[in-house]
Coordinates of C-alpha atoms in Angstrom, one line a residue:
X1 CA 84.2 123.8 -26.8
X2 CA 84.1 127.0 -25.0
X3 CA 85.8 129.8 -25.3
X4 CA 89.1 130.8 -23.7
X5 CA 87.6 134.2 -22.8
X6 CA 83.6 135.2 -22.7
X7 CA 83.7 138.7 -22.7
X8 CA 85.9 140.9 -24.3
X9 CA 86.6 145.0 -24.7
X10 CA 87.8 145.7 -28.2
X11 CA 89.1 149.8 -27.9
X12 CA 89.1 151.1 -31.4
X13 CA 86.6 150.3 -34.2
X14 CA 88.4 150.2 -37.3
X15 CA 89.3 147.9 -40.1
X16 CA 91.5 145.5 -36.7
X17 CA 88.9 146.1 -34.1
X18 CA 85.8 145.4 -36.1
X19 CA 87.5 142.3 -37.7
X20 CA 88.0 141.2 -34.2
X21 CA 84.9 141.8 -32.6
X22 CA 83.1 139.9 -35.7
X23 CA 84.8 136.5 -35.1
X24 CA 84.6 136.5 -31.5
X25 CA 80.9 137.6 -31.2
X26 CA 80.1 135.0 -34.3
X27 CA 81.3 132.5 -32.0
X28 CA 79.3 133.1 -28.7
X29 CA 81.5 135.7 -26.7
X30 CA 80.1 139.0 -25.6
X31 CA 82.0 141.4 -27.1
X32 CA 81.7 145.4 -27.2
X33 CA 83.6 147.9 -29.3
X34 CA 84.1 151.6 -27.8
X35 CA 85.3 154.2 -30.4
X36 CA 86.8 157.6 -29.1
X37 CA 85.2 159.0 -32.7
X38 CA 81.3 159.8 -32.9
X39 CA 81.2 158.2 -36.8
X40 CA 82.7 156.5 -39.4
X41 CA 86.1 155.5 -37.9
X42 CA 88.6 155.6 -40.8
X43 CA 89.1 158.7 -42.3
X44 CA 91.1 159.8 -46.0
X45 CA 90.6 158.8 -49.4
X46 CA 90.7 155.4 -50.4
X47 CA 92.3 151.5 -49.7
X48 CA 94.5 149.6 -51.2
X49 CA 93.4 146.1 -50.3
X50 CA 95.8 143.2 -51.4
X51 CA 94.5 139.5 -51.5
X52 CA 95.7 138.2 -48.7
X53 CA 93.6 141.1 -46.9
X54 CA 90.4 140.1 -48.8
X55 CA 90.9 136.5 -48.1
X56 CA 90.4 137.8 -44.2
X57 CA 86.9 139.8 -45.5
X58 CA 85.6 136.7 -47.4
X59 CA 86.2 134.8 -44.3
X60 CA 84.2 137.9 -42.0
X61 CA 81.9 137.7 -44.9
X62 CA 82.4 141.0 -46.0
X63 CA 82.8 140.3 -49.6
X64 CA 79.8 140.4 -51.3
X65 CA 79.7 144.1 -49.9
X66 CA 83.3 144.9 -50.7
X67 CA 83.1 143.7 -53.9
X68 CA 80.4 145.3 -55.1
X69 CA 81.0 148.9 -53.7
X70 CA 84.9 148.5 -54.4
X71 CA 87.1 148.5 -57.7
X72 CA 89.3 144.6 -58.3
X73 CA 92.1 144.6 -60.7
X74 CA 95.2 142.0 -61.4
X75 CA 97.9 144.2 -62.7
X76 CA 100.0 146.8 -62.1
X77 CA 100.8 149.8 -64.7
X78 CA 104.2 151.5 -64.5
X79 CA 103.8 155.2 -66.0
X80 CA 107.2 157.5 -67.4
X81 CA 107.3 161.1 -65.5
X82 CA 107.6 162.4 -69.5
X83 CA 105.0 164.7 -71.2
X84 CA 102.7 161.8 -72.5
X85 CA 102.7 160.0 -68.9
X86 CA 103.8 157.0 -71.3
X87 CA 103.0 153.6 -69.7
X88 CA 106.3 151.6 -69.6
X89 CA 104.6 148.4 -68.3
X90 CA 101.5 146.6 -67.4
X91 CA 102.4 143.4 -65.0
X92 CA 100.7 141.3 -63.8
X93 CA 99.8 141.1 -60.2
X94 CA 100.2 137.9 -57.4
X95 CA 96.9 137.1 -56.2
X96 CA 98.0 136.4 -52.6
X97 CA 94.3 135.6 -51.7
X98 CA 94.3 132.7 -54.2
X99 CA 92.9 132.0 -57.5
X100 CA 89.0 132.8 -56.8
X101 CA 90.1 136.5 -55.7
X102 CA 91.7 139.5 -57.1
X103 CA 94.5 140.5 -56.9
X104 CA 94.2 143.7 -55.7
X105 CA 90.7 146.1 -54.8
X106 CA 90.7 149.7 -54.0
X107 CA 87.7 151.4 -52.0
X108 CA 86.9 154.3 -50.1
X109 CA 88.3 153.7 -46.3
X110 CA 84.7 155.3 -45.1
X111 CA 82.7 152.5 -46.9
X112 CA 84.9 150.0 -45.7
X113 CA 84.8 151.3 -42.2
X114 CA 81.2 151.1 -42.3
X115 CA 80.6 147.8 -43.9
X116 CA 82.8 145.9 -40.9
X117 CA 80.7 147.9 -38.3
X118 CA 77.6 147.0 -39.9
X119 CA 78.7 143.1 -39.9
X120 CA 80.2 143.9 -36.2
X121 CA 76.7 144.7 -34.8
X122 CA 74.9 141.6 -37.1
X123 CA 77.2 139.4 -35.3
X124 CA 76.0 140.8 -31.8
X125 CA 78.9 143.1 -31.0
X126 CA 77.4 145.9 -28.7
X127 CA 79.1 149.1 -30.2
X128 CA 79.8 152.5 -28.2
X129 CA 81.0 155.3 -30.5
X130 CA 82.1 158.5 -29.6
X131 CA 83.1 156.8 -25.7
X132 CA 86.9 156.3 -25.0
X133 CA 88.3 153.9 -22.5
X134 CA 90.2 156.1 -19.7
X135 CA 91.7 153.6 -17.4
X136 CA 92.7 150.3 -17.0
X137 CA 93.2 148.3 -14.1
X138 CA 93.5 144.4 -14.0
X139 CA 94.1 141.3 -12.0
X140 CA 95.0 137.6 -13.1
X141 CA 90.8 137.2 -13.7
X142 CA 90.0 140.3 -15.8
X143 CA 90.4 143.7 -16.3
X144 CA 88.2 146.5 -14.7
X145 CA 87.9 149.6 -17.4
X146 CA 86.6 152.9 -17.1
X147 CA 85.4 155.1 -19.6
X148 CA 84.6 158.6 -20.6
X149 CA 80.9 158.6 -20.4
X150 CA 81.5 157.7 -16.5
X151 CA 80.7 154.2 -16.5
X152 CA 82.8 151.0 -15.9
X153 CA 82.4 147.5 -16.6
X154 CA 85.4 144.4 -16.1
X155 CA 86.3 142.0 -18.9
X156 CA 87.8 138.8 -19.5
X157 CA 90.0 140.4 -22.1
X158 CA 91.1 143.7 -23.9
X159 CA 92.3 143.9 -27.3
X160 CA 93.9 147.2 -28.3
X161 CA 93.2 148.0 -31.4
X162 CA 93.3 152.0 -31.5
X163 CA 95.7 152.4 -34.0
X164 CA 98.9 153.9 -34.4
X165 CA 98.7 156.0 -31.3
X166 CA 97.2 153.7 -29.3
X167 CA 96.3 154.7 -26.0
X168 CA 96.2 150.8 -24.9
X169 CA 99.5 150.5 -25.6
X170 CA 100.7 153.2 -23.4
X171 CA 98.0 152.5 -20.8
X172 CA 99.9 148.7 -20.2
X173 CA 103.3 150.0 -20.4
X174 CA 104.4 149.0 -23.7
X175 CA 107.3 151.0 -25.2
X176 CA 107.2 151.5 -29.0
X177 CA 106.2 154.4 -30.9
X178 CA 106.1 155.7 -34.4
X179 CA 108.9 156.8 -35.9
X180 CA 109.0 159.5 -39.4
X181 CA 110.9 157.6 -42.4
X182 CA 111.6 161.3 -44.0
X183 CA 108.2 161.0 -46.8
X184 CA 104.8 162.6 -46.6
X185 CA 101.8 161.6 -48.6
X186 CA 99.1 163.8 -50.2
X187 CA 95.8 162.2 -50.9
X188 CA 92.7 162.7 -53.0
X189 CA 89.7 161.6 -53.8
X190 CA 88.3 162.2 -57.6
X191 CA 86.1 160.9 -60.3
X192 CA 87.3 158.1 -61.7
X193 CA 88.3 158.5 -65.4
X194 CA 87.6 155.9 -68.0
X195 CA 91.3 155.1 -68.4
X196 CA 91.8 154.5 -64.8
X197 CA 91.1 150.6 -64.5
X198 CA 94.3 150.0 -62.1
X199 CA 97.0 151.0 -59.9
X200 CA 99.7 152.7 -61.9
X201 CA 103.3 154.2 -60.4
X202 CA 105.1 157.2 -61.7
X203 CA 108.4 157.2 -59.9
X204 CA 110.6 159.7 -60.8
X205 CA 109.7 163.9 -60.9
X206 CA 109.1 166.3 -58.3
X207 CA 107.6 163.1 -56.4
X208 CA 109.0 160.1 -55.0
X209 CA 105.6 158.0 -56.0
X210 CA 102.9 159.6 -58.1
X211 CA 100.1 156.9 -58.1
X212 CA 96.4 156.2 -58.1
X213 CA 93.9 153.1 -57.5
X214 CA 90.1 153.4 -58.5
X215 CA 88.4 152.7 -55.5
X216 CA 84.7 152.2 -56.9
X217 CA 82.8 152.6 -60.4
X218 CA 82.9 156.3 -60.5
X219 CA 85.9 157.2 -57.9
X220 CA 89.2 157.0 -57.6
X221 CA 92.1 158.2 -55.0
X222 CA 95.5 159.8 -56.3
X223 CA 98.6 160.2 -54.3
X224 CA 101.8 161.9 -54.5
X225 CA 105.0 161.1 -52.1
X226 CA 107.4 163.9 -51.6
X227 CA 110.3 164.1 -48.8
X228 CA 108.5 165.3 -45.8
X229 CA 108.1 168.5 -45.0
X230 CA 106.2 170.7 -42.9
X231 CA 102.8 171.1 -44.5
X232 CA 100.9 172.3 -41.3
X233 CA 98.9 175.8 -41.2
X234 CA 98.2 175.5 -44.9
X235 CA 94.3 176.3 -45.4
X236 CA 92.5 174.2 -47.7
X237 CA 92.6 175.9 -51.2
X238 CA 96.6 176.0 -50.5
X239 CA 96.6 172.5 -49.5
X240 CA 94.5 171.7 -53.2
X241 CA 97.3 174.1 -54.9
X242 CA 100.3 172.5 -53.7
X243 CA 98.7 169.0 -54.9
X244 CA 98.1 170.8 -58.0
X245 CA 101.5 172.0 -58.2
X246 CA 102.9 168.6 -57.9
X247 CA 100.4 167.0 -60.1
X248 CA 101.4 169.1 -63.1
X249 CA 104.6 167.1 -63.4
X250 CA 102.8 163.8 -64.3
X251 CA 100.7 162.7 -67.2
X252 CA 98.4 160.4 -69.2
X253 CA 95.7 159.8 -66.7
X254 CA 97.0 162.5 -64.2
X255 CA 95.9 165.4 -66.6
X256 CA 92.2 164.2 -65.9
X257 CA 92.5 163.9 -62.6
X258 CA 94.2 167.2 -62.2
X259 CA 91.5 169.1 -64.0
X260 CA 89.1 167.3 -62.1
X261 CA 90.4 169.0 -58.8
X262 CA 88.4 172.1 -57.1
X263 CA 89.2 174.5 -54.3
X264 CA 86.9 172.6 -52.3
X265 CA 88.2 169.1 -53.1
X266 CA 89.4 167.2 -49.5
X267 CA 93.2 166.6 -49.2
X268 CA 94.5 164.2 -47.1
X269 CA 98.0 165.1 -46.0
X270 CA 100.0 162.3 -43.7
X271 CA 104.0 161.1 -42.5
X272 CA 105.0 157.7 -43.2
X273 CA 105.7 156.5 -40.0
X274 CA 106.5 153.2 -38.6
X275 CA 106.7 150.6 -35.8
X276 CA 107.0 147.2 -34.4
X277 CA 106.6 146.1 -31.1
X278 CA 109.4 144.1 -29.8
X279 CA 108.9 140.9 -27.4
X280 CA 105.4 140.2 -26.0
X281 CA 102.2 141.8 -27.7
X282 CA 100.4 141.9 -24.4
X283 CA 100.2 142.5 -20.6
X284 CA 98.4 140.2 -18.7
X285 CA 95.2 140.5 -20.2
X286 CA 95.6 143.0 -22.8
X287 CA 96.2 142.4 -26.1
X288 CA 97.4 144.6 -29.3
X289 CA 96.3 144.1 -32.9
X290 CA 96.6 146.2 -35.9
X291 CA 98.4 149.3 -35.9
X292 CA 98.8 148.9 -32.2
X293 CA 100.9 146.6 -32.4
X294 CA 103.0 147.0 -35.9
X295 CA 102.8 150.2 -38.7
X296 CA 104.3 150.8 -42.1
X297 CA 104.1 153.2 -44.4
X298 CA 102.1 152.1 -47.2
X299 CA 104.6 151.2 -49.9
X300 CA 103.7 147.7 -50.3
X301 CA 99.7 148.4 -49.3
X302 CA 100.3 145.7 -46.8
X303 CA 99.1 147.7 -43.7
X304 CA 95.1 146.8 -43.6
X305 CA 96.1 143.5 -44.1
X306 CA 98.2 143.1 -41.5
X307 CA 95.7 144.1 -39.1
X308 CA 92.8 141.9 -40.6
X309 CA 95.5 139.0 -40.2
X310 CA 96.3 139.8 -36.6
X311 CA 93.1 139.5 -35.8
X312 CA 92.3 136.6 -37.6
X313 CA 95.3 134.6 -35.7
X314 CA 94.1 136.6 -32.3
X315 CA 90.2 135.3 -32.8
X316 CA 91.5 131.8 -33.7
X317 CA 93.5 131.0 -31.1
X318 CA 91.5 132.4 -28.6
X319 CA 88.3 129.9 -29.3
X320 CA 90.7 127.3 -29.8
X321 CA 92.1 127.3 -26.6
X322 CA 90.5 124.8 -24.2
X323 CA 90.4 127.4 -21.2
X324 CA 92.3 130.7 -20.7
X325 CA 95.8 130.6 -20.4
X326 CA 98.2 133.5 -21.0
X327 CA 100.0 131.5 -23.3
X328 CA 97.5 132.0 -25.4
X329 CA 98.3 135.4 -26.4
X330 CA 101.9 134.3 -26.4
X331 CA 101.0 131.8 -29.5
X332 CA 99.3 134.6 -31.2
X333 CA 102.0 136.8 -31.2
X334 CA 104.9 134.5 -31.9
X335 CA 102.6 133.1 -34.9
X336 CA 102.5 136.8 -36.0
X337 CA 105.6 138.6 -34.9
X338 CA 108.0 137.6 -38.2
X339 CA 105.7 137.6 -40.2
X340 CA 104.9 141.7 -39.2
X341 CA 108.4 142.3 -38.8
X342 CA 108.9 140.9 -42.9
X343 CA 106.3 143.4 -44.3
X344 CA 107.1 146.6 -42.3
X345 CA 110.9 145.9 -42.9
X346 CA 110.2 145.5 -46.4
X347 CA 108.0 148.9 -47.0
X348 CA 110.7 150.8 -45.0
X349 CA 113.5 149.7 -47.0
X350 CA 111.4 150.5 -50.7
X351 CA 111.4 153.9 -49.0
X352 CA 115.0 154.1 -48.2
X353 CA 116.3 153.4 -51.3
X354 CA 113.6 155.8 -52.9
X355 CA 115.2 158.2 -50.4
X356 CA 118.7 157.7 -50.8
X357 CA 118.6 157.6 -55.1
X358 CA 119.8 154.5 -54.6
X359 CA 120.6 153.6 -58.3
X360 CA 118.1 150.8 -59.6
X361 CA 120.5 148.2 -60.0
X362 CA 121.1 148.4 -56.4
X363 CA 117.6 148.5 -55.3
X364 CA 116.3 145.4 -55.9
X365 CA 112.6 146.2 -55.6
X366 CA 111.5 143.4 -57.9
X367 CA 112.8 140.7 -55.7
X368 CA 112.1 142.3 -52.5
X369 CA 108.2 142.6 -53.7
X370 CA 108.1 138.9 -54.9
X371 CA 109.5 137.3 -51.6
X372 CA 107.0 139.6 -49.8
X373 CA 104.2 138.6 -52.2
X374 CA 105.0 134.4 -51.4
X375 CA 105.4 135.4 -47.7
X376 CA 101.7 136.8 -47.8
X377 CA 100.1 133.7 -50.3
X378 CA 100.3 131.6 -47.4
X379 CA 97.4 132.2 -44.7
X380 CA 98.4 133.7 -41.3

């Protein structure tokens, strides 16, 4: 059988778009990626990848890669804000993937970045980094897009997947963007210490969430959630103090990872923000995937998984659809909309509570994080 579309435009080349182009181009359609950036797309420290999203990179055939240059783990430590950084609990994690996965595997977002462009361009994907697409124009037969190197080409089919700010999504009209849910993150990247062989959560001190997840044999990334605040203008060595600062409240592990920071170390410093686009995920022949279409902020470490899902769904229906049909992207949404809506409803309102004191008897984060852990078992 054919497939619904021959060529396609992905716009953006990170963890969605590459996923995307992979499938399509595995199966016969001419597909080419444009990236705004020159390099590596995804910047920042590290990934938390759940098992539901590395069910989605054994399918691309990423795994071998990201299991070997990643760190897999199947619990969860919970850590006391006291002078010891005394671990309260070790529990064990859902592997959402199913039984032959972990649970859970951090990694650096640069070597995972690079490992889904490398399999992009086996699979026949023509890639164009460092070009932008700059205008869109497109009839009930294809789209015509220009670009910023001057040249122009017309597609079957454009899939947005330029991320939170996507310019696709404002170049078709669609009305959704990000909105601040009062935190900010710091992130790092260290050396791993021995001890570090999980995720563990401090909640509790100067931070909201004080947390880290080893990301390969030798590395790790640390994080610390604080209201948000303006944190602009701050030169580097300030920017590695005021982790510092907050660091100092947290123990065990963290002293390690403290020590271990320089002057020189790179800080990562973002807003949780979030999104969801309401009714249809596409004009005419555009398409949104990723964080496009949907964002949360990354209290459930649901976010790359989302987008490796969306384009799973988006890649399936579209080579099993007989011819092209607009309906097509209509089933891929509606198969995805809920299901988005679930996991970015649930990491805002672990947040909230966090943001409000609400007391724990109230919050039921347990429950909330098991229904969301059975929602994700089953395969988009």
């Amino acid at each position: 059988m054919a497939p619904a579309v021959r060529s396609v435009l992905v716009v953006g080349a990170g963890v969605a778009g590459c996923a995307a182009a992979v499938l399509l181009a595995r199966s016969g359609v001419e597909v080419e990626v444009v990236e705004a950036r020159p390099g590596t797309t995804d910047t920042g420290s590290g990934i938390t990848l759940q098992g539901n999203a590395l069910r989605v990179l054994r399918d691309l055939g990423a795994w071998p890669q990201v299991s070997a240059r990643g760190f897999a783990f199947d619990s969860l430590g919970l850590r006391a804000p006291d002078a010891a950084g005394t671990l309260l609990a070790e529990v064990p994690d859902v592997r959402t993937g199913g039984p032959d996965l972990p649970a859970t595997l951090g990694m650096s977002r640069p070597v995972l970045a690079g490992i889904l462009l490398d399999l992009a361009a086996e699979a026949g994907a023509k890639l164009r980094l460092g070009v932008a697409a700059t205008g869109l124009d497109q009839d009930a037969d294809g789209v015509d897009v220009t670009f910023s190197d001057a040249s122009a080409r017309r597609y079957d089919l454009v899939v947005g997947a330029d991320g939170i700010r996507s310019w696709t999504r404002r170049a078709v009209g669609i009305d959704a963007e990000p909105e601040g849910t009062g935190m900010g993150i710091w992130r790092v990247s260290l050396p791993r210490p021995a001890d570090v062989v999980r995720t563990d959560l401090t909640y509790g001190g100067p931070c909201h969430i004080a947390g880290y997840c080893p990301t390969g044999p030798d590395s790790v990334y640390a994080y610390l959630v604080e209201d948000v605040q303006d944190r602009s203008g701050l030169t580097p060595a300030e920017q590695v103090d005021v982790v510092r600062g907050l660091a100092t409240a947290y123990h065990g592990p963290w002293d390690a990872l403290r020590d271990s920071l320089t002057d020189h170390t790179p800080v990562n410093y973002t807003r949780f923000e979030t999104h969801l686009v309401e009714g249809p995920w596409h004009r005419g022949r555009v398409v949104l995937v990723g964080d496009a279409a949907h964002s949360c902020p990354p209290t459930i470490a649901q976010g790359a998984a989302q987008a490796l899902e969306d384009s799973a769904v988006l890649a399936e229906v579209l080579l099993q659809a007989p011819a092209w049909d607009e309906d097509v992207l209509v089933r891929y949404a509606d198969r995805r909309r809920d299901r988005a809506r679930q996991v970015v409803e649930a990491s805002v309102q672990i947040g909230r509570w966090m943001l409000d004191r609400t007391p724990r008897e109230q919050a039921d984060v347990p429950g909330l994080l098991r229904r969301i852990s059975a929602l994700v078992e089953v395969p988009a």
